[in-house]
CSV table of C-alpha atoms in Angstrom, one decimal:
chain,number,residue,atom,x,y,z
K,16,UNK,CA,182.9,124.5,62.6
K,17,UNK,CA,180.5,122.4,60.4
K,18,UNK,CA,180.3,118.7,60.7
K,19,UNK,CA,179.6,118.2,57.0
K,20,UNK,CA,181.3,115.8,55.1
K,21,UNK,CA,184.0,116.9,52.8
K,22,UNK,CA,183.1,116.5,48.6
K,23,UNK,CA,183.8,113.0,47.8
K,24,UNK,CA,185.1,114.4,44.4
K,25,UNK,CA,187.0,117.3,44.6
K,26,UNK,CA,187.5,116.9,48.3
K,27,UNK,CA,185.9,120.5,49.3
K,28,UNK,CA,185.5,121.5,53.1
K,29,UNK,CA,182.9,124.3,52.0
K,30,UNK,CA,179.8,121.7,51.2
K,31,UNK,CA,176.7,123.0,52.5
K,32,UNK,CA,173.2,120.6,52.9
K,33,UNK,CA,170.2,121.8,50.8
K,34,UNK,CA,167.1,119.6,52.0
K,35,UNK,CA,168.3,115.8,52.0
K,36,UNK,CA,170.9,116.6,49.3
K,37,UNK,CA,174.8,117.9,50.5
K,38,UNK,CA,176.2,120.1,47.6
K,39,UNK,CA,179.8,121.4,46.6
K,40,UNK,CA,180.0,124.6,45.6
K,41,UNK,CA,183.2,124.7,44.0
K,42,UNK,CA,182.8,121.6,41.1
K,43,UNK,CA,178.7,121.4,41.8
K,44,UNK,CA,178.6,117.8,43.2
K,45,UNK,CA,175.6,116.8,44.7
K,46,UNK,CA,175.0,113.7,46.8
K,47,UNK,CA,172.5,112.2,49.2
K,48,UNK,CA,173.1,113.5,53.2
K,49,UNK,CA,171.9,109.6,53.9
K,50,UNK,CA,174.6,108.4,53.5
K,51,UNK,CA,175.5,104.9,51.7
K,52,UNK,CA,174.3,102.9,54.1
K,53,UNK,CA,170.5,104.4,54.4
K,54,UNK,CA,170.5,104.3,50.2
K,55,UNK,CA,171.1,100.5,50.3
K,56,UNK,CA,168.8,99.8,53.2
K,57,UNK,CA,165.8,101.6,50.9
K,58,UNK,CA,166.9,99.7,47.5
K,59,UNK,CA,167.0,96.9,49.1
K,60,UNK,CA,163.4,96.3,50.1
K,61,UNK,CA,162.2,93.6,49.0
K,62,UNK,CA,158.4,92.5,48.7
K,63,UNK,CA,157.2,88.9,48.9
K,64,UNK,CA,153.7,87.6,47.9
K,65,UNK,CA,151.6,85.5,50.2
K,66,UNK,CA,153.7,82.5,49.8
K,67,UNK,CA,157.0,84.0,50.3
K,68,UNK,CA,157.8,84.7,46.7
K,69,UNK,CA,160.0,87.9,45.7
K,70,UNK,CA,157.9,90.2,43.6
K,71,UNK,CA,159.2,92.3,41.1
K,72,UNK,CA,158.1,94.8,38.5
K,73,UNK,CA,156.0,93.2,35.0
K,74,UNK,CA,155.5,90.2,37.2
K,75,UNK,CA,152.1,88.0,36.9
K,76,UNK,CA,150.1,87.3,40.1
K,77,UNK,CA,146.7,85.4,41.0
K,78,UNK,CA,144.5,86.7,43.7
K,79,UNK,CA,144.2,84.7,47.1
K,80,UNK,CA,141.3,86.4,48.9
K,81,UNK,CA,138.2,87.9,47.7
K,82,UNK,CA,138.8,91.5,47.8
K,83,UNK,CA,135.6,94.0,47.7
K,84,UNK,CA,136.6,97.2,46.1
K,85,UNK,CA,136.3,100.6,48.4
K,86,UNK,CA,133.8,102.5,47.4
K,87,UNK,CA,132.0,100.5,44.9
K,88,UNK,CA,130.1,96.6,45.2
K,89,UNK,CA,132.5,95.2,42.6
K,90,UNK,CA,134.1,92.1,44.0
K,91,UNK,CA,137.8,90.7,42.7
K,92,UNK,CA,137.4,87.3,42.8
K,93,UNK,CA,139.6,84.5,43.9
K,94,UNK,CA,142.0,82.9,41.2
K,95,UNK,CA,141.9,86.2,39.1
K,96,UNK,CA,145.0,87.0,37.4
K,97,UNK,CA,147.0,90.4,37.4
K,98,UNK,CA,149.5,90.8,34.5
K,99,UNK,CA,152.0,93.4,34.3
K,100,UNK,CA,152.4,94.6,38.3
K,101,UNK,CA,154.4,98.1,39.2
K,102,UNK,CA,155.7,97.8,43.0
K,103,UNK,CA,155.0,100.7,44.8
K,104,UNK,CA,155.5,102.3,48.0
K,105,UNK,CA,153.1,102.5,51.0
K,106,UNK,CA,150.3,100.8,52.1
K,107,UNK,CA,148.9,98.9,49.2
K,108,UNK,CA,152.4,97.2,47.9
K,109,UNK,CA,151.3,96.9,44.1
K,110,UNK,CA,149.9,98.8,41.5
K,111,UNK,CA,148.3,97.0,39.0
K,112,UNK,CA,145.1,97.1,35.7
K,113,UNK,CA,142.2,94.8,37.0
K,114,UNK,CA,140.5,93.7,33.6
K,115,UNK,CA,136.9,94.9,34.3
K,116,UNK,CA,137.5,96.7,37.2
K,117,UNK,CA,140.6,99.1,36.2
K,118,UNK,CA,143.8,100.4,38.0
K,119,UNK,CA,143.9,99.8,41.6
K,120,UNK,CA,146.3,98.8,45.0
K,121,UNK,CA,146.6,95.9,45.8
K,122,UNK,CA,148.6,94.4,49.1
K,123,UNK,CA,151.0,91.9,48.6
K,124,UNK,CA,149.6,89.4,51.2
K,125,UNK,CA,146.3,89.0,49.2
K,126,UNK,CA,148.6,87.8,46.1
K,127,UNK,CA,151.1,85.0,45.0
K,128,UNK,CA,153.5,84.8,42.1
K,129,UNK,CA,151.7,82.5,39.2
């Protein structure tokens, strides 16, 4: 007998999983096989700059730490501003347009909120 969740809308035994996703045949429902619980735990990650600031997206930082950039001798200096931040996931915790330099990663520990 499967251990799959019944539909949460039309309240169908005969869901089946497809990859992370469970899916109803009978209306076409689809939903996460997470579960609530997992989905809130990943939205709610929440990134703080080297001070303890939140971070959010369109936010303006100022650079901590001189940073060399891999692969090249170019140099971001200290006190150098970042407008317009995405948040991202992995390693580097920002994506961001570095006047002179271009788009790079940056992490959030060599940043705080200006």
């Amino acid at each position: 007998m499967s251990t799959l969740p019944a539909c949460p809308q039309c309240q169908s035994a005969y869901t089946y999983e497809d990859g992370p996703q469970l899916i109803c045949p009978e209306c076409g429902h689809e939903w996460s096989a997470q579960g609530p619980e997992s989905a809130a735990a990943e939205e709610a990650r929440v990134i703080r700059d080297a001070v303890g600031n939140v971070l959010q997206d369109g936010d303006t930082v100022t650079v901590v730490k001189d940073l060399k950039v891999k692969g090249s001798s170019l140099v971001v200096k200290v006190g150098t501003k970042v407008k317009n931040i995405r948040l991202a996931e992995g390693d580097h915790d920002i994506d961001c347009k570095i006047d002179g330099i271009g788009a790079m990663g940056l992490k959030s520990e060599f940043v705080k909120k200006a």
